[in-house]
C-alpha atoms as an extended CHARMM CRD file, in Angstrom:
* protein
*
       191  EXT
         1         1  UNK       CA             74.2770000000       33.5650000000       28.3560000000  PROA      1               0.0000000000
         2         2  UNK       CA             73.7820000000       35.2690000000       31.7480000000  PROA      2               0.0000000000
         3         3  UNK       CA             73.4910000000       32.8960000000       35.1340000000  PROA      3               0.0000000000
         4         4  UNK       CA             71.9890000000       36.0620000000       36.5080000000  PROA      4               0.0000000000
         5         5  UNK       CA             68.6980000000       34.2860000000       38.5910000000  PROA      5               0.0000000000
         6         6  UNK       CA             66.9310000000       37.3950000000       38.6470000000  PROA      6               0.0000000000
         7         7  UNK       CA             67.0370000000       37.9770000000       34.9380000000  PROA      7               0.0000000000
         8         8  UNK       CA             64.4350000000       36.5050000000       32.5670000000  PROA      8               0.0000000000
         9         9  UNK       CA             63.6540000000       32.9590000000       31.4760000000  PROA      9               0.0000000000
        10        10  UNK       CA             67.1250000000       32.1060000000       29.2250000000  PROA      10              0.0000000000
        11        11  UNK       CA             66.9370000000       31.0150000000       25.6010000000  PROA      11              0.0000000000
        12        12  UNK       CA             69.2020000000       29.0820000000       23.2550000000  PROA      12              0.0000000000
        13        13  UNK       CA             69.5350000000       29.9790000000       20.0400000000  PROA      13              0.0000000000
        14        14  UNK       CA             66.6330000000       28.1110000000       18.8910000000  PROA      14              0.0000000000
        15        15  UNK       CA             64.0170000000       30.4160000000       21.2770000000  PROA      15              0.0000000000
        16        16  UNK       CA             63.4700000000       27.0650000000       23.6080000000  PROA      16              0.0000000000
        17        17  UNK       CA             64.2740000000       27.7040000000       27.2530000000  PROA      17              0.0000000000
        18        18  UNK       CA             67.2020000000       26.4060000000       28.7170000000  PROA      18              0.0000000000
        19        19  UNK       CA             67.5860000000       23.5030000000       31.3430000000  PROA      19              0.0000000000
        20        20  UNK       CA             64.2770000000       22.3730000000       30.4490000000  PROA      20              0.0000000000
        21        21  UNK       CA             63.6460000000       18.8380000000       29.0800000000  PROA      21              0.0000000000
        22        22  UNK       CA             62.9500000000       18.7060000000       25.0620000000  PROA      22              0.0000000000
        23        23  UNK       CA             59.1040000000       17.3050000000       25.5350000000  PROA      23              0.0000000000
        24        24  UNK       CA             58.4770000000       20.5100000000       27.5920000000  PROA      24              0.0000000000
        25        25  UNK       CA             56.4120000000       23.1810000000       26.3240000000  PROA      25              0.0000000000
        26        26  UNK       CA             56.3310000000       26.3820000000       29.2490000000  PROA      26              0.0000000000
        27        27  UNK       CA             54.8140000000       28.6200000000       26.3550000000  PROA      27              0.0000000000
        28        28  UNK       CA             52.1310000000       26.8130000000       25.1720000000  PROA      28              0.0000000000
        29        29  UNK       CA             48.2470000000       27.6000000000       26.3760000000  PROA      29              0.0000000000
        30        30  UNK       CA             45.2650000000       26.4220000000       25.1290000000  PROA      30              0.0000000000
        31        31  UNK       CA             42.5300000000       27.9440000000       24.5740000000  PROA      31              0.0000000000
        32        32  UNK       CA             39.4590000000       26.8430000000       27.6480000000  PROA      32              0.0000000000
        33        33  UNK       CA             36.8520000000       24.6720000000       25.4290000000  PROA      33              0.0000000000
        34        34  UNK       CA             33.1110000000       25.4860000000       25.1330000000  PROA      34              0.0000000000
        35        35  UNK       CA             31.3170000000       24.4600000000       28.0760000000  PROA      35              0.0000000000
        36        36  UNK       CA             29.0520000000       22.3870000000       25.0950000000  PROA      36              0.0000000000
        37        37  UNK       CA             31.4970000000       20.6740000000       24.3130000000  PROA      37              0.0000000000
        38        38  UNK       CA             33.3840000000       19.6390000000       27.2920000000  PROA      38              0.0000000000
        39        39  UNK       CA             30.1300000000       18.0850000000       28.0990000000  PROA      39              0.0000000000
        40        40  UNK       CA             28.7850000000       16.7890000000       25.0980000000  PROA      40              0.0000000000
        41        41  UNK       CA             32.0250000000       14.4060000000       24.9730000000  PROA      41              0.0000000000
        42        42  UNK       CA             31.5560000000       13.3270000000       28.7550000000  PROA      42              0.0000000000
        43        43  UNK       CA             27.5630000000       12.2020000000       28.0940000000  PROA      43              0.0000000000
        44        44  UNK       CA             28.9160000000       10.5250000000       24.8300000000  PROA      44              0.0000000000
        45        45  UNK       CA             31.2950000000        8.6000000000       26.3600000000  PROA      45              0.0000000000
        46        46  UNK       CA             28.9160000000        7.6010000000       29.4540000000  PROA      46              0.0000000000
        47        47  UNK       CA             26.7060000000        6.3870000000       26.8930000000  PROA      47              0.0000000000
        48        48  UNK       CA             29.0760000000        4.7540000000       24.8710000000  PROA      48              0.0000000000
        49        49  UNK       CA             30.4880000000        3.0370000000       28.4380000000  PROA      49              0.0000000000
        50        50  UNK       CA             27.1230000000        1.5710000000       28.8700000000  PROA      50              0.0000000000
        51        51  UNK       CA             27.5670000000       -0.2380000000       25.3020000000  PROA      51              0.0000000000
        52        52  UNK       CA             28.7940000000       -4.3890000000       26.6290000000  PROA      52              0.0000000000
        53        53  UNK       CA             32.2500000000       -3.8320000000       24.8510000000  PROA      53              0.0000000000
        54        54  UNK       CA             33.2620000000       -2.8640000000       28.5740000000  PROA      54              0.0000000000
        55        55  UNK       CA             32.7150000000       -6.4740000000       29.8480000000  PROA      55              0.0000000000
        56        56  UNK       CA             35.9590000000       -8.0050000000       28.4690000000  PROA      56              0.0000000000
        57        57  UNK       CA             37.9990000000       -7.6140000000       31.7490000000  PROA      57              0.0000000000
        58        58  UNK       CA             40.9490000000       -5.7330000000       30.2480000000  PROA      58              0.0000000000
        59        59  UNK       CA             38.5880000000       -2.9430000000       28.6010000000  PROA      59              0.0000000000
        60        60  UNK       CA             40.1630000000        0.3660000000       28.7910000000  PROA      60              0.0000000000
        61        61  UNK       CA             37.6670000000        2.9220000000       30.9180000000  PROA      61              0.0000000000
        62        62  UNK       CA             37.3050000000        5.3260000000       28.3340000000  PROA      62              0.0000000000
        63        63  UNK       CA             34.8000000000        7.2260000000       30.8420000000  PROA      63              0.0000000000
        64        64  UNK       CA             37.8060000000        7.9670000000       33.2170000000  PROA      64              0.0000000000
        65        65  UNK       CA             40.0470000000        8.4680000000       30.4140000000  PROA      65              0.0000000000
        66        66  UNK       CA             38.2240000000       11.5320000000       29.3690000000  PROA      66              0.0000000000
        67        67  UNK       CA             37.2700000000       12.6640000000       32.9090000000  PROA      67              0.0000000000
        68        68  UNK       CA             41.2840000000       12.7910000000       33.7890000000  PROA      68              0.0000000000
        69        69  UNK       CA             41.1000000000       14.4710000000       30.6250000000  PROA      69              0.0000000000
        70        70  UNK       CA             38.8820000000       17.3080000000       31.0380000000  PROA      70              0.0000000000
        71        71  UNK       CA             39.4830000000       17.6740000000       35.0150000000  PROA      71              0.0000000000
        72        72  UNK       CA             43.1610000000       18.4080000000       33.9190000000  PROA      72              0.0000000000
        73        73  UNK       CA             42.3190000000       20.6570000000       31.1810000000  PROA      73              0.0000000000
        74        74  UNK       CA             39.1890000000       22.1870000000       32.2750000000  PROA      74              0.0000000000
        75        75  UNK       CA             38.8100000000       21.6870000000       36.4980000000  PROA      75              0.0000000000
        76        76  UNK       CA             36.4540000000       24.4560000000       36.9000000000  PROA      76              0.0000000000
        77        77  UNK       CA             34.0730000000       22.4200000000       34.3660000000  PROA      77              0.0000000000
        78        78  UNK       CA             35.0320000000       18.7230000000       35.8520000000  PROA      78              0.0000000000
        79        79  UNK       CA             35.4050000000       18.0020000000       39.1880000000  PROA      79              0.0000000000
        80        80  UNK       CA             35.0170000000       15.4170000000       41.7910000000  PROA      80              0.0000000000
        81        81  UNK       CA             31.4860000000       15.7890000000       41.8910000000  PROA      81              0.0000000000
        82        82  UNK       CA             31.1780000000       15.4530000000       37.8510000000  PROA      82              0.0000000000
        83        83  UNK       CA             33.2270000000       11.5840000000       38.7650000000  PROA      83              0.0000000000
        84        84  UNK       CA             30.9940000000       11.0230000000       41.3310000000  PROA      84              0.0000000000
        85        85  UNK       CA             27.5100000000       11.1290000000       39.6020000000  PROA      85              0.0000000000
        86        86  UNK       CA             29.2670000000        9.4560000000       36.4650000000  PROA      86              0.0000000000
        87        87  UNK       CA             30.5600000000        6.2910000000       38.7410000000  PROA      87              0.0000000000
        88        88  UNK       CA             26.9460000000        6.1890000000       40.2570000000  PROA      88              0.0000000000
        89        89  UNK       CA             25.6210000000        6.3340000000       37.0540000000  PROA      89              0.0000000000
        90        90  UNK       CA             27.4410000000        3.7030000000       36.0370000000  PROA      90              0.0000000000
        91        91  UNK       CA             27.1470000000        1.4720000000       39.0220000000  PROA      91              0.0000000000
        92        92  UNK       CA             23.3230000000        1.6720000000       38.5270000000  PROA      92              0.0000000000
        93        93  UNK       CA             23.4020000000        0.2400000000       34.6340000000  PROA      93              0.0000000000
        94        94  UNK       CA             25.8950000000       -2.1620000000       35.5600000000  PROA      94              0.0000000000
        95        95  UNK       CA             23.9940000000       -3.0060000000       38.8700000000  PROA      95              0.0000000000
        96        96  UNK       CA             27.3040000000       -3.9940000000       40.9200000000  PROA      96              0.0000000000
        97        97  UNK       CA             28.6130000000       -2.2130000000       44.0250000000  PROA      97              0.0000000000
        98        98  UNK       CA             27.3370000000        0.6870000000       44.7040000000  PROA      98              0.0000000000
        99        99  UNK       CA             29.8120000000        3.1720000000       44.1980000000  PROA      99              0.0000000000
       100       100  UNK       CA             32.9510000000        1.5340000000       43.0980000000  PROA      100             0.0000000000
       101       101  UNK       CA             32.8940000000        3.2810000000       39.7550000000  PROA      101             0.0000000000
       102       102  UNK       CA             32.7200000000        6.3090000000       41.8400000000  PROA      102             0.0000000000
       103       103  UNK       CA             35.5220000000        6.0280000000       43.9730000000  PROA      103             0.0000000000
       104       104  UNK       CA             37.7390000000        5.0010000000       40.9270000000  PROA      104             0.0000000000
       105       105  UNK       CA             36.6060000000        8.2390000000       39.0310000000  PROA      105             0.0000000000
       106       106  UNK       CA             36.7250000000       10.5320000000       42.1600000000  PROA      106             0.0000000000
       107       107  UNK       CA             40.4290000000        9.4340000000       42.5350000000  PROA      107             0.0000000000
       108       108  UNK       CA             41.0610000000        9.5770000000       39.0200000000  PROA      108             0.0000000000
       109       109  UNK       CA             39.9570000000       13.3650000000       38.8440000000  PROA      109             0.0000000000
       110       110  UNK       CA             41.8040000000       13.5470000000       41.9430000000  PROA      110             0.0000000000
       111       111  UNK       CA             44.7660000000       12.9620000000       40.4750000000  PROA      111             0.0000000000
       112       112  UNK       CA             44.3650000000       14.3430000000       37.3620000000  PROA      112             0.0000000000
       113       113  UNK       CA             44.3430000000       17.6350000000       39.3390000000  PROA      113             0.0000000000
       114       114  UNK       CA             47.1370000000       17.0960000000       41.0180000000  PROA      114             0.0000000000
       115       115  UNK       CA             48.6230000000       16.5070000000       37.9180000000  PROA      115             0.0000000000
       116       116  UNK       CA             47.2480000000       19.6530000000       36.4480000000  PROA      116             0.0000000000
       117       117  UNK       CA             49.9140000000       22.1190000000       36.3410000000  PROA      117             0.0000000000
       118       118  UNK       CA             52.7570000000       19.1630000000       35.2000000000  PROA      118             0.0000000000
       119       119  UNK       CA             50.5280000000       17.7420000000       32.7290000000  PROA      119             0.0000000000
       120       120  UNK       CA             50.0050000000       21.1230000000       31.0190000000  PROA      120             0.0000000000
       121       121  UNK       CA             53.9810000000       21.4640000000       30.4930000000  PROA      121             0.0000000000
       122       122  UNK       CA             54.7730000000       18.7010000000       29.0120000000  PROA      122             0.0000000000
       123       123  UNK       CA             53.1940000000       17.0860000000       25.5630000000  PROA      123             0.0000000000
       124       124  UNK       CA             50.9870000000       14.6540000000       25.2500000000  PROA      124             0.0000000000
       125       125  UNK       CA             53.2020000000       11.1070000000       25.4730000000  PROA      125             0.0000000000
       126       126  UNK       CA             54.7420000000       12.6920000000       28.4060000000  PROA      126             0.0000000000
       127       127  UNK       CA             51.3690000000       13.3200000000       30.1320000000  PROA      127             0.0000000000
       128       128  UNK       CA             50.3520000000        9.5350000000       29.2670000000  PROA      128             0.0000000000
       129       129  UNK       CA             53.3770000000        8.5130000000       31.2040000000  PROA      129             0.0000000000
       130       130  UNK       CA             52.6580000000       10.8990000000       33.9930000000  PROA      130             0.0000000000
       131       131  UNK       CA             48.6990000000       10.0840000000       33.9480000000  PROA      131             0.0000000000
       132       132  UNK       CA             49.6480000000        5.5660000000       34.2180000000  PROA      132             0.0000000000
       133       133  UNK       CA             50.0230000000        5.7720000000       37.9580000000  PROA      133             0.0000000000
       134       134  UNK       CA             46.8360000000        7.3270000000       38.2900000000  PROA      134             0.0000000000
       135       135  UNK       CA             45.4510000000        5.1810000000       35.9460000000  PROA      135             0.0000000000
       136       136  UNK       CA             46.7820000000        2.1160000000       38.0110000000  PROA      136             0.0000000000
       137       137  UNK       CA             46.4720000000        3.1870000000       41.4160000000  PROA      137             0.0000000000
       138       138  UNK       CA             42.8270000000        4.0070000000       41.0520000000  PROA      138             0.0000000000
       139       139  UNK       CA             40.8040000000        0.7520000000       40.1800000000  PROA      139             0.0000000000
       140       140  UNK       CA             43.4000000000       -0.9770000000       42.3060000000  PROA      140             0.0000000000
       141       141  UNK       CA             41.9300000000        0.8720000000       45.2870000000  PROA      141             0.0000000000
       142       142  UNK       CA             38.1410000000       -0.3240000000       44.0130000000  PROA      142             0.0000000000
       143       143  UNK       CA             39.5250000000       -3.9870000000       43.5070000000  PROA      143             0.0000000000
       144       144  UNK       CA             40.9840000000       -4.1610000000       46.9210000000  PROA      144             0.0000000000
       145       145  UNK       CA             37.8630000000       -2.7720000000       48.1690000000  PROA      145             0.0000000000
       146       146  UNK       CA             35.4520000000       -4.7730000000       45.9980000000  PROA      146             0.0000000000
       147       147  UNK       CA             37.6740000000       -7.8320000000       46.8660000000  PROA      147             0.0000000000
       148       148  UNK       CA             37.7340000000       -6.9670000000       51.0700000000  PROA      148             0.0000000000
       149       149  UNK       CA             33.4960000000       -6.8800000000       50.2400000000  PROA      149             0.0000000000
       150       150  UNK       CA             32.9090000000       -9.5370000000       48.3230000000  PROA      150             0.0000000000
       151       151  UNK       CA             35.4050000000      -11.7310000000       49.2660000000  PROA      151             0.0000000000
       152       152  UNK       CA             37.3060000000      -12.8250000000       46.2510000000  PROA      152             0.0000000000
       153       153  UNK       CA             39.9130000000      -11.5040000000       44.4830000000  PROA      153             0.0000000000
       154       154  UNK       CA             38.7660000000      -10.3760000000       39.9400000000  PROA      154             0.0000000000
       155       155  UNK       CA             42.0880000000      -10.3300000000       38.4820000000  PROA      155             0.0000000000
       156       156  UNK       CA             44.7370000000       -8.4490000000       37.3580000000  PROA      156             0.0000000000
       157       157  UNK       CA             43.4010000000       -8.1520000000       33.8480000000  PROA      157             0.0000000000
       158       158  UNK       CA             42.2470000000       -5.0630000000       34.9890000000  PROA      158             0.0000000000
       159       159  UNK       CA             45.7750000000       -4.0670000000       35.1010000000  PROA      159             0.0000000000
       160       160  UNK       CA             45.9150000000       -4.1940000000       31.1850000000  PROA      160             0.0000000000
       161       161  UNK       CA             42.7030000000       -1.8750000000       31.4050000000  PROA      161             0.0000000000
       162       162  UNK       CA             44.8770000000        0.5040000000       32.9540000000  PROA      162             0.0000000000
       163       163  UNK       CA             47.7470000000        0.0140000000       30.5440000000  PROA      163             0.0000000000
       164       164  UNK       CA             45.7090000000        0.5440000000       27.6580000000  PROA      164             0.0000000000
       165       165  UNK       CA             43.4460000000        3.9000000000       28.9550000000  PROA      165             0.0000000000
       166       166  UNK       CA             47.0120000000        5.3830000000       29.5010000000  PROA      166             0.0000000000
       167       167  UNK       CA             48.0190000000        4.4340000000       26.1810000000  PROA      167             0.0000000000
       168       168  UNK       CA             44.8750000000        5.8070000000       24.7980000000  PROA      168             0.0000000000
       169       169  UNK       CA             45.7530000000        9.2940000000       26.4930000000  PROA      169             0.0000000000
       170       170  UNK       CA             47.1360000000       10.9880000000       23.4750000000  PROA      170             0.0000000000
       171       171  UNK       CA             44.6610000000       10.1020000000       20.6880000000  PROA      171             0.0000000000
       172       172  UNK       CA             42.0310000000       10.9330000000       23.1540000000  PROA      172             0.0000000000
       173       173  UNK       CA             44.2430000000       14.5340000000       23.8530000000  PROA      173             0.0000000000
       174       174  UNK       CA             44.7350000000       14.9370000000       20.1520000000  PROA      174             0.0000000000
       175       175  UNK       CA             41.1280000000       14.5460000000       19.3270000000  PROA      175             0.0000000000
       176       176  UNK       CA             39.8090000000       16.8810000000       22.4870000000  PROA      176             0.0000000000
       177       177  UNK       CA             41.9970000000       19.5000000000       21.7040000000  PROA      177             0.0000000000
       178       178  UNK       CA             40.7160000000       19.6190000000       17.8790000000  PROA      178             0.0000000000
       179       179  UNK       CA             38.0850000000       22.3470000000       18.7470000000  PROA      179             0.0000000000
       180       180  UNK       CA             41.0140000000       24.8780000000       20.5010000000  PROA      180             0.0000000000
       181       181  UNK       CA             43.2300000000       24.0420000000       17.4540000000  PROA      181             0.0000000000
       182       182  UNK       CA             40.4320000000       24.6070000000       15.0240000000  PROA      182             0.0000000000
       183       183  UNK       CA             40.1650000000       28.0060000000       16.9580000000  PROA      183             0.0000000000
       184       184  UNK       CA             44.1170000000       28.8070000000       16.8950000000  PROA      184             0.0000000000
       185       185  UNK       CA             44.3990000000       28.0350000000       12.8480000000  PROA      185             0.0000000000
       186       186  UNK       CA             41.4040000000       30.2390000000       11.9830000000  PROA      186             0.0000000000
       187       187  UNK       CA             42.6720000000       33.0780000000       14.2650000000  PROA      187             0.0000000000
       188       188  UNK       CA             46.5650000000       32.8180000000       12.3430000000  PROA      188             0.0000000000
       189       189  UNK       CA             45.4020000000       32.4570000000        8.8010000000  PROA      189             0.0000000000
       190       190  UNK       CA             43.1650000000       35.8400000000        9.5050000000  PROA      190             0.0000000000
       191       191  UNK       CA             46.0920000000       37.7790000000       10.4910000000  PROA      191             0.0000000000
């Protein structure tokens, strides 16, 4: 093979490009989901976050899980503002701080787009790993906040929370990309 830099992306044998690492995918696209559905899976979610499941302290926040989600897949649909009104939403129902669901969502989505262009490379377990930093680093802003305000520190069971939404990122991937896969497999068996 060639070391020439200005010649195309090199292959190996296999077609993969070279000097990338195995979980890394630089030719694979989605397809953008329906604007329905983007948002039909938020408001199902919210609702289902409302359900008292999310009391036990180590719950994973399956409302930020999919907001990372879609803000990393689809930003144009999902943005800060989207995280904003959810957290409020959800500070209302569960009637405690005013906007500390908010700020962990905002900085979620936040990061989740800063993530955007490595999460897209690289396959789901690898975005997981990528995406528990974010995970962390958000409600531990909130807690230290929450903490400052009310004047005693919750736990670090919210820790596991974290643990487990990461964890939780590739089932919830697998099952939000169904609709662009159902697309791509009706599209190749037509050809």
């Amino acid at each position: 093979m060639a070391t020439n830099p200005s010649s195309q992306e090199q292959r190996d044998a296999s077609g993969r490009l070279v000097g990338l690492v195995g979980n890394a995918h630089s030719d694979r696209l989605l397809r953008p989901a329906r604007g329905v559905f983007v948002w039909a899976t938020l408001i199902v979610v919210w609702l289902a976050s409302m359900l008292p499941w999310r009391l036990w302290p180590a719950a994973p926040d399956m409302m930020a899980l999919v907001l990372a989600y879609w803000s990393a897949y689809e930003s144009r649909r999902v943005g800060l503002v989207t995280a904003f009104i959810f957290g409020i939403l959800l500070d209302v129902h569960d009637t405690a701080l005013l906007g500390g669901h908010a700020l962990t969502y905002v900085l979620v989505v936040y990061g989740a787009q800063l993530l955007q262009r490595r999460l897209q490379r690289f396959d789901l377990m690898s975005q997981a790993v990528h995406m528990l930093p974010v995970f962390l680093f958000a409600p531990l802003c909130t807690h230290l906040v929450v903490a400052w305000l009310a004047g005693h520190w919750p736990g670090w069971w919210w820790a596991a929370g974290a643990l487990i939404t990461a964890a939780l990122w590739p089932v919830a991937g697998w099952v939000l990309q169904l609709p662009q896969r159902r697309l791509d497999d009706a599209e190749s068996s037509a050809v």
